Every structure is written in structure tokens, then in C-alpha cells.
Amino acid sequence: MSKVTGSKKATQFTESVIREMTRLNDRYGGVNLSQGFPDFPAPDGVKDAACAAIRADINQYAVTWGARPLREAVAAQFTRRYRLPIVADEQVTVCCGSTEAMMATMLAIIDPGDEVIVFEPFYENYGPDAILSGATPRYVTLHEPHWTFDPDELAAAFNENTKAIILNTPNNPTGKVFSRDELETIAALCRKWDAIAISDEIYEHIIYDGYVHVPIATVEGMADRTVTINGLSKTYSVTGWRVGWTISPPSLTGAIRKVHDFLTVGAAAPLQEAGAAALALPQQYYLDLAANYTKRRDALVEILERHHFTCYKPHGAYYIMTDISAFGFGDDVEFARYLVKDVGVAAVPGTSFYNNAAAGRTKLRFCFCKRDETLREADRRMEKLVPAGVKLRS
Ligand code: GLN
């Protein structure tokens, strides 16, 4: 048999369905409520800082693990907000987006056969991350409608092979914000089984209804066993810049930095400078961000419910998981294709977020990081949608 083939690893996962939906959307000229990126401008001050950095000729490699001003800003912001002292030189590594930050972390800590616990539904990258790093994933269900987990089910997923648990709060795709109590349950198990928490907190500032973001690193006994992942993308609406970072205990930083270095060398130098400017924005910026997203969330929930979707109202992040059973389609993929092709709105099939396909087949994820007019246009197009069993008026 020919050896001119992809690796076994590469055949174990498919292309990203989220990114594929964007391509389909572009082909059919749809309204893209699939891949989560804003269609409104990034803050002027942040853009100006990037242009200024390029003009000032910050155009060569930054230090591999990140330009000092950005690393210092990340450490200072986390220290100030959460009163957990972070030392930039020992703990912060800048990567090409939180996607690379997650991959570099997994490659840095996983040995083949190590188990990694993943809450399901999950952001689709975590599946391939586990395969590429050689981890065996173990899934623990977040039960709708409130996306709660059963502490006994979680406890049963831990064993002596458990190397890490991947957390994402505020959560994509469910909008769940893990409570301090829930994090303490997780933390107790991490301590008991000597496991690492890898916590993707990219939606830290996109949070609603008085919910409060708690980094698991701040839970007792977790600072030394948590890798916190974050980035500029969502907070500053610059998903195309690809600037993210890890905050790790010093014991793990060396491994993460080595892997990161050989994966990508470093993130774009001028954009790291702009990142430092972004992190210096006043508190009002974050308040406005959350307030504006609250309005968008409410607008899209109202639109989707009017068009017969059952919505799981999110408390954080910028996605709405919906139940599509009312439409009588065979499955989520069939419905998503119909929606983008014939209705002109792109969303992400639920199965992309599940290992247990049966749970995903009845679901579709929409994002609302979009201008009012974009959401209104989606509303207008969805007038075409009719739930099964409902007769069209003639
Ligand atoms: N996080 C975004 C989403 O879930 C997409 C990120 C990406 O495509 N890299 O849609």
C-alpha cells in the first residue's frame, strides 16, 4: 500500500465543521451566524496601536514566548482582577491565538495513553487537540437545559491515568458560566488525582445577567496545577490577529514554551504590541462590551424563538445553542445545510460539539457577535422557516 497518505492521527478527525460552515455561507451568500467572529470594527485605539507598531518597525520576531509589554500586561491584569500574583517571566507565554495555546499546552503535558477529561458539549477543537497530543479523551456530560454536570459522573471519570481536565468558562457552545461551587468540585478532584486543569477563558469578559467569571486557578490549591488560556480575539474583536496566551505554573512553563517555539516561533510582533495597548483599555470598555453583547443576545434569542427554535439562553460567551426538533429534519447537518442553502443563514450543526452524536443531532448553534443589521437580515431570511406540521398560509 502506498505510503503517500496522511498519518493515522490526521485521519481520526475531520476538518473543522465551524470553519466549513463559513465557507458554505460564503458560497451561498448567507448571513453567517456560524463561526464566532464579530462583523463590527475592532476598537480604534487598538488598531492605531498596531499601525503605530508596524511604522515603528516592530516587524521582526518578538521574543519567542512573547513581547515583554504584552506578557507584563497579561500578568498585571490577571493579578489585579483576581488577586493571584502572576509573574510574566515565569508564567506567561504568548501564542498564535488561544487555539495554539491549547495545542501547545496539550503537546507539552500529555504522554500517549494519558487521559483528558472533556465536558460535552465542547468546543470542537478539543477533540483533534486530544488526538494530536495522544490523549485519550473521557467525556462528561453537561446536561441541558442548565448544562449542569453530575458530580458522581465527573468523579467516576477521574482515575490514576487522568492527566488533565479541559474546562471552558464562559462556555462555547452552551453559554454556561461555571459557578464557584462547580469549580470547587472540579478542583477537589484535580487535587485528589494530581491532575492539571486547562482552562480556556477566552470569553472571560463576555458575560451576562450578573454572572461572575471565576478562574479555576484562583480556587484553593489550583494555582500550581492550572494552565489558563486566553487571548485578544474575543475581548477586543480581533479574531484574525491570532494573539493568545497561556498563564501556567512555573513548573509547566518551560515545556509549553519549548513546544510553542517549535510550532510557531511566535505570534505577530506588532500585534503583540497592540495587545499591550488593548489590555490598557479602561474598565468601561469591558462594561460596554458585556452590555452590548447582552443586547445582541436578547435580540437573537427573540428572533430564534419567534422562528420556532427552542433556545438555551446563554449566560456568557456569544453563542446560542438551540433545539431544532420542531422542524422535523433528519438531523442537524441536513438542517444546517438547508438553512444556509435555501434560507440563507449559516449556523453550526450540534454534532460538531458532541462525541455522543445522538445528543448533537437535535441541536444547532448560532452566534450573535454581529451588527444589529446582520441579525435583522437573518430574521428576515428566517421568515421562510416553517416548523413541521404547521401549514403555510396561502
Ligand atoms: N471560537 C469560534 C467558534 O466557536 C471559532 C474559532 C475558530 O474558528 N478558530 O465559532
Coordinates of C-alpha atoms and ligand atoms in Angstrom, one line a residue:
M1 CA 0.0 0.0 0.0
S2 CA 1.3 3.5 -0.8
K3 CA 2.9 5.4 2.0
V4 CA 1.8 8.6 0.3
T5 CA -1.1 9.1 2.7
G6 CA -2.0 11.2 5.7
S7 CA -1.0 10.0 9.1
K8 CA -3.2 7.8 11.3
K9 CA -3.7 10.8 13.5
A10 CA -4.8 13.0 10.7
T11 CA -7.4 10.5 9.6
Q12 CA -9.0 10.4 13.0
F13 CA -10.6 13.8 12.8
T14 CA -12.4 15.8 10.2
E15 CA -12.0 19.3 9.0
S16 CA -13.5 21.9 11.3
V17 CA -17.2 22.0 10.7
I18 CA -17.3 25.5 12.1
R19 CA -14.9 26.8 9.5
E20 CA -16.6 24.7 6.8
M21 CA -19.9 26.4 7.6
T22 CA -18.2 29.8 7.0
R23 CA -17.0 28.6 3.6
L24 CA -20.5 27.3 2.7
N25 CA -22.0 30.5 3.9
D26 CA -19.7 32.5 1.6
R27 CA -20.6 30.2 -1.3
Y28 CA -24.3 30.7 -0.9
G29 CA -24.2 34.3 0.1
G30 CA -25.7 33.7 3.5
V31 CA -25.8 35.6 6.8
N32 CA -23.0 34.0 8.8
L33 CA -24.1 33.1 12.3
S34 CA -21.8 30.1 12.4
Q35 CA -18.1 30.8 13.1
G36 CA -17.8 33.1 16.1
F37 CA -16.2 36.3 14.8
P38 CA -17.5 39.8 15.0
D39 CA -18.6 41.7 11.9
F40 CA -18.2 45.1 13.6
P41 CA -14.9 47.0 13.9
A42 CA -12.3 46.5 16.5
P43 CA -11.6 49.4 18.9
D44 CA -9.8 52.3 17.1
G45 CA -7.2 52.7 19.8
V46 CA -6.2 49.0 19.4
K47 CA -6.0 49.3 15.6
D48 CA -4.0 52.5 15.9
A49 CA -1.5 50.8 18.2
A50 CA -1.0 48.0 15.7
C51 CA -0.4 50.5 12.8
A52 CA 2.0 52.5 15.0
A53 CA 4.0 49.4 15.9
I54 CA 4.4 48.5 12.3
R55 CA 5.5 52.0 11.5
A56 CA 7.9 51.9 14.4
D57 CA 9.4 48.9 12.7
I58 CA 8.5 46.3 15.3
N59 CA 8.5 43.9 12.4
Q60 CA 10.9 41.2 13.4
Y61 CA 10.4 38.3 15.7
A62 CA 9.3 39.1 19.2
V63 CA 10.9 37.1 22.0
T64 CA 9.6 33.5 21.4
W65 CA 7.5 33.4 24.5
G66 CA 6.0 36.8 23.9
A67 CA 6.9 40.5 23.8
R68 CA 7.5 41.8 27.2
P69 CA 4.9 44.6 27.2
L70 CA 2.1 42.1 26.4
R71 CA 3.3 39.5 28.9
E72 CA 3.6 42.1 31.6
A73 CA 0.1 43.4 30.8
V74 CA -1.4 39.9 30.9
A75 CA 0.3 39.2 34.2
A76 CA -0.7 42.6 35.7
Q77 CA -4.3 42.3 34.6
F78 CA -4.8 38.8 36.0
T79 CA -3.1 39.8 39.2
R80 CA -5.2 42.9 39.6
R81 CA -8.6 41.3 38.7
Y82 CA -8.2 38.0 40.6
R83 CA -5.6 38.8 43.3
L84 CA -3.5 35.9 42.2
P85 CA 0.1 37.1 41.6
I86 CA 1.3 36.2 38.2
V87 CA 5.0 36.6 37.2
A88 CA 5.2 37.4 33.5
D89 CA 8.7 36.0 33.0
E90 CA 7.9 32.7 34.7
Q91 CA 4.3 32.1 33.8
V92 CA 3.1 33.9 30.6
T93 CA 3.6 32.5 27.1
V94 CA 2.2 34.3 24.1
C95 CA 1.0 32.0 21.3
C96 CA -0.7 32.3 17.9
G97 CA -4.3 32.5 19.3
S98 CA -5.8 30.5 22.1
T99 CA -6.0 27.7 19.6
E100 CA -2.2 27.3 19.5
A101 CA -2.1 28.0 23.3
M102 CA -4.3 25.0 23.8
M103 CA -2.4 22.8 21.4
A104 CA 1.0 23.8 22.8
T105 CA -0.3 23.1 26.3
M106 CA -1.6 19.7 25.4
L107 CA 1.5 18.7 23.5
A108 CA 3.6 19.9 26.4
I109 CA 1.9 17.9 29.1
I110 CA 0.4 14.8 27.5
D111 CA 2.1 11.4 27.1
P112 CA 0.4 8.8 24.9
G113 CA -2.2 7.0 27.0
D114 CA -2.8 9.9 29.4
E115 CA -6.5 10.6 29.8
V116 CA -8.0 14.0 29.5
I117 CA -11.5 14.8 30.7
V118 CA -13.6 17.0 28.5
F119 CA -17.1 18.3 29.3
E120 CA -19.6 17.6 26.5
P121 CA -20.8 19.5 24.5
F122 CA -17.3 21.0 23.9
Y123 CA -15.7 23.5 21.5
E124 CA -14.8 21.3 18.5
N125 CA -11.0 21.9 18.6
Y126 CA -10.6 19.9 21.9
G127 CA -11.3 16.6 20.0
P128 CA -8.4 17.0 17.5
D129 CA -6.3 18.5 20.2
A130 CA -6.6 15.3 22.2
I131 CA -5.9 13.1 19.2
L132 CA -2.8 15.1 18.1
S133 CA -1.4 15.2 21.6
G134 CA -2.0 11.4 22.0
A135 CA -4.5 11.9 24.9
T136 CA -7.5 9.6 25.4
P137 CA -10.5 11.8 25.9
R138 CA -13.1 10.9 28.5
Y139 CA -16.3 12.9 28.2
V140 CA -18.5 14.1 31.0
T141 CA -22.0 15.4 30.1
L142 CA -23.2 18.9 30.7
H143 CA -27.0 18.2 31.0
E144 CA -29.4 20.6 29.4
P145 CA -31.3 22.8 30.0
H146 CA -28.9 24.3 32.5
W147 CA -25.8 22.4 31.4
T148 CA -25.1 21.0 34.8
F149 CA -22.8 18.1 35.4
D150 CA -23.4 15.2 37.8
P151 CA -20.6 15.2 40.4
D152 CA -20.6 11.5 40.6
E153 CA -20.2 11.1 36.8
L154 CA -17.3 13.5 37.0
A155 CA -15.7 11.7 39.9
A156 CA -16.1 8.4 38.0
A157 CA -14.2 9.9 35.0
F158 CA -11.1 10.5 37.1
N159 CA -8.5 7.8 37.7
E160 CA -4.7 7.4 38.0
N161 CA -4.3 8.0 34.3
T162 CA -6.1 11.3 34.3
K163 CA -3.5 13.9 33.3
A164 CA -5.8 16.9 32.8
I165 CA -9.3 18.2 32.6
I166 CA -10.3 20.8 29.9
L167 CA -12.6 23.5 31.1
N168 CA -14.1 26.3 29.1
T169 CA -15.9 29.0 31.1
P170 CA -17.8 31.0 29.9
N171 CA -18.6 28.1 27.7
N172 CA -18.7 27.6 24.0
P173 CA -21.2 26.4 22.8
T174 CA -23.6 26.4 25.8
G175 CA -23.1 29.8 27.3
K176 CA -22.7 28.2 30.7
V177 CA -20.7 30.1 33.3
F178 CA -19.2 27.6 35.8
S179 CA -20.1 28.6 39.4
R180 CA -17.5 28.7 42.2
D181 CA -19.2 25.6 43.7
E182 CA -18.8 23.7 40.5
L183 CA -15.2 24.8 40.1
E184 CA -14.5 23.7 43.7
T185 CA -15.9 20.2 42.9
I186 CA -13.6 20.0 39.9
A187 CA -10.7 21.4 41.8
A188 CA -11.1 18.8 44.6
L189 CA -10.9 16.0 42.0
C190 CA -7.9 17.6 40.4
R191 CA -6.1 17.7 43.7
K192 CA -7.2 14.2 44.6
W193 CA -5.9 12.7 41.4
D194 CA -3.0 15.1 40.9
A195 CA -4.4 16.3 37.6
I196 CA -4.0 19.6 35.7
A197 CA -6.8 22.0 34.8
I198 CA -6.5 23.5 31.4
S199 CA -9.0 26.4 31.5
D200 CA -10.0 28.1 28.3
E201 CA -11.3 31.5 29.4
I202 CA -11.4 33.3 26.1
Y203 CA -14.9 34.6 26.8
E204 CA -13.9 35.9 30.3
H205 CA -15.4 39.4 29.6
I206 CA -18.4 38.3 27.6
I207 CA -20.8 37.5 30.5
Y208 CA -24.4 38.5 31.3
D209 CA -27.0 38.7 34.0
G210 CA -24.7 39.5 36.9
Y211 CA -22.8 36.2 36.4
V212 CA -19.2 36.4 37.6
H213 CA -16.3 34.7 35.9
V214 CA -14.2 32.7 38.3
P215 CA -10.8 31.4 37.0
I216 CA -10.2 27.9 38.4
A217 CA -6.6 29.0 39.0
T218 CA -7.9 31.1 41.9
V219 CA -9.6 28.1 43.6
E220 CA -7.7 26.8 46.6
G221 CA -4.8 24.5 45.7
M222 CA -5.2 25.2 41.9
A223 CA -2.7 27.9 41.1
D224 CA 0.1 25.3 40.9
R225 CA -1.9 22.9 38.6
T226 CA -3.9 25.2 36.3
V227 CA -3.0 26.5 32.8
T228 CA -5.3 29.4 32.0
I229 CA -5.7 30.1 28.3
N230 CA -6.9 33.5 26.9
G231 CA -6.3 35.9 24.1
L232 CA -7.1 39.1 22.3
S233 CA -9.6 37.6 19.8
K234 CA -13.0 37.8 21.5
T235 CA -12.4 40.5 24.1
Y236 CA -11.1 43.0 21.5
S237 CA -12.8 41.7 18.4
V238 CA -9.6 40.8 16.6
T239 CA -10.0 37.1 15.9
G240 CA -7.8 37.4 12.7
W241 CA -4.8 38.7 14.7
R242 CA -4.1 35.3 16.3
V243 CA -2.7 36.5 19.6
G244 CA -3.4 34.3 22.6
W245 CA -1.5 33.2 25.7
T246 CA -1.1 30.7 28.5
I247 CA -0.7 31.5 32.1
S248 CA 0.9 28.4 33.6
P249 CA 2.5 27.4 36.9
P250 CA 6.3 27.9 36.5
S251 CA 6.7 24.1 36.6
L252 CA 4.9 23.8 33.2
T253 CA 6.0 27.0 31.5
G254 CA 9.3 25.6 30.2
A255 CA 7.6 22.7 28.4
I256 CA 4.9 24.9 27.0
R257 CA 7.4 27.5 25.7
K258 CA 9.6 24.8 24.0
V259 CA 6.6 23.3 22.2
H260 CA 5.3 26.7 21.3
D261 CA 8.7 27.8 19.9
F262 CA 8.9 24.8 17.6
L263 CA 5.3 25.0 16.5
T264 CA 5.2 28.7 15.5
V265 CA 8.2 30.6 16.9
G266 CA 5.9 33.4 17.9
A267 CA 2.8 35.5 17.3
A268 CA 2.9 38.6 15.1
A269 CA 5.2 41.1 16.8
P270 CA 3.4 44.4 16.1
L271 CA 0.1 42.8 17.1
Q272 CA 1.6 41.8 20.4
E273 CA 2.5 45.5 21.0
A274 CA -1.1 46.4 20.1
G275 CA -2.2 43.8 22.6
A276 CA -0.5 45.6 25.4
A277 CA -2.4 48.7 24.4
A278 CA -5.7 46.7 24.3
L279 CA -5.1 45.4 27.8
A280 CA -4.7 49.0 29.0
L281 CA -8.2 50.0 28.0
P282 CA -10.3 51.3 30.9
Q283 CA -12.8 49.2 32.8
Q284 CA -15.6 51.0 31.0
Y285 CA -14.6 49.2 27.8
Y286 CA -15.3 45.8 29.4
L287 CA -18.6 47.0 30.8
D288 CA -19.7 48.3 27.4
L289 CA -18.6 45.1 25.8
A290 CA -20.8 43.0 28.1
A291 CA -23.7 45.4 27.9
N292 CA -23.6 45.4 24.0
Y293 CA -23.4 41.7 23.9
T294 CA -26.3 41.4 26.3
K295 CA -28.5 43.4 23.8
R296 CA -27.3 41.2 20.9
R297 CA -28.1 38.0 22.9
D298 CA -31.5 39.2 23.7
A299 CA -32.2 40.2 20.1
L300 CA -31.1 36.9 18.7
V301 CA -32.9 34.8 21.3
E302 CA -36.1 36.8 20.5
I303 CA -35.6 36.2 16.7
L304 CA -34.9 32.5 17.1
E305 CA -37.8 31.8 19.4
R306 CA -40.1 33.6 17.0
H307 CA -38.8 31.3 14.3
H308 CA -39.6 28.2 16.4
F309 CA -36.2 27.4 17.7
T310 CA -36.0 26.3 21.4
C311 CA -33.2 28.4 22.8
Y312 CA -30.9 27.6 25.8
K313 CA -30.3 31.2 26.9
P314 CA -26.6 31.8 27.4
H315 CA -25.1 33.5 30.5
G316 CA -21.8 34.1 28.8
A317 CA -19.9 33.8 25.5
Y318 CA -21.6 34.7 22.3
Y319 CA -23.4 31.6 21.1
I320 CA -26.9 30.3 21.5
M321 CA -27.5 26.5 21.5
T322 CA -30.9 25.7 20.1
D323 CA -33.1 22.7 19.8
I324 CA -34.3 22.1 16.3
S325 CA -36.7 19.1 16.9
A326 CA -39.7 21.3 15.8
F327 CA -38.5 21.4 12.2
G328 CA -38.8 17.7 11.6
F329 CA -35.4 17.3 9.7
G330 CA -33.5 14.1 9.7
D331 CA -30.6 15.6 11.6
D332 CA -28.6 18.7 12.4
V333 CA -26.3 18.5 9.4
E334 CA -29.2 18.2 7.0
F335 CA -30.9 21.1 8.7
A336 CA -27.8 23.3 8.7
R337 CA -27.3 22.7 5.0
Y338 CA -30.9 23.5 4.3
L339 CA -30.6 26.6 6.4
V340 CA -27.6 28.0 4.7
K341 CA -28.5 27.0 1.1
D342 CA -32.3 27.6 1.0
V343 CA -32.9 30.1 3.8
G344 CA -29.5 31.9 3.7
V345 CA -28.4 31.7 7.3
A346 CA -25.4 29.7 8.4
A347 CA -25.2 28.0 11.8
V348 CA -23.2 25.2 13.2
P349 CA -24.6 21.6 13.5
G350 CA -24.8 20.4 17.0
T351 CA -22.9 17.2 16.4
S352 CA -19.7 19.2 16.0
F353 CA -19.8 19.8 19.7
Y354 CA -20.5 16.2 20.8
N355 CA -18.8 12.8 20.9
N356 CA -22.2 11.4 21.6
A357 CA -23.7 12.2 18.2
A358 CA -27.3 11.4 19.3
A359 CA -27.2 14.4 21.7
G360 CA -26.0 16.7 19.0
R361 CA -28.4 15.7 16.2
T362 CA -31.2 17.8 17.6
K363 CA -29.2 20.9 18.0
L364 CA -27.8 23.9 16.1
R365 CA -25.5 26.7 17.4
F366 CA -25.9 30.3 16.4
C367 CA -23.5 33.2 17.2
F368 CA -24.6 36.7 17.9
C369 CA -21.3 38.6 17.6
K370 CA -22.9 40.6 14.8
R371 CA -24.2 44.0 13.9
D372 CA -27.9 44.7 14.5
E373 CA -28.5 44.9 10.8
T374 CA -26.9 41.4 10.3
L375 CA -29.2 39.9 13.0
R376 CA -32.2 41.7 11.4
E377 CA -31.3 40.3 8.0
A378 CA -31.1 36.8 9.5
D379 CA -34.5 37.4 11.0
R380 CA -35.9 38.5 7.6
R381 CA -34.5 35.4 5.9
M382 CA -35.8 33.0 8.5
E383 CA -39.4 34.1 7.7
K384 CA -39.1 31.2 5.3
L385 CA -38.7 28.7 8.0
V386 CA -41.8 26.7 9.0
P387 CA -41.9 24.0 11.7
A388 CA -43.0 20.6 10.7
G389 CA -46.8 20.1 11.0
V390 CA -47.5 23.8 10.5
K391 CA -49.4 24.7 7.3
L392 CA -48.2 27.7 5.3
R393 CA -50.8 30.3 4.9
S394 CA -51.9 30.6 1.3
Ligands
GLN1 N1 -14.4 30.1 18.5 C1 -15.1 30.3 17.3 C2 -16.3 29.5 17.2 O1 -16.5 28.6 18.0 C3 -14.3 30.0 16.1 C4 -12.8 29.9 16.3 C5 -12.2 29.5 15.1 O2 -12.8 29.2 14.1 N2 -10.9 29.5 15.1 O3 -17.0 29.6 16.3

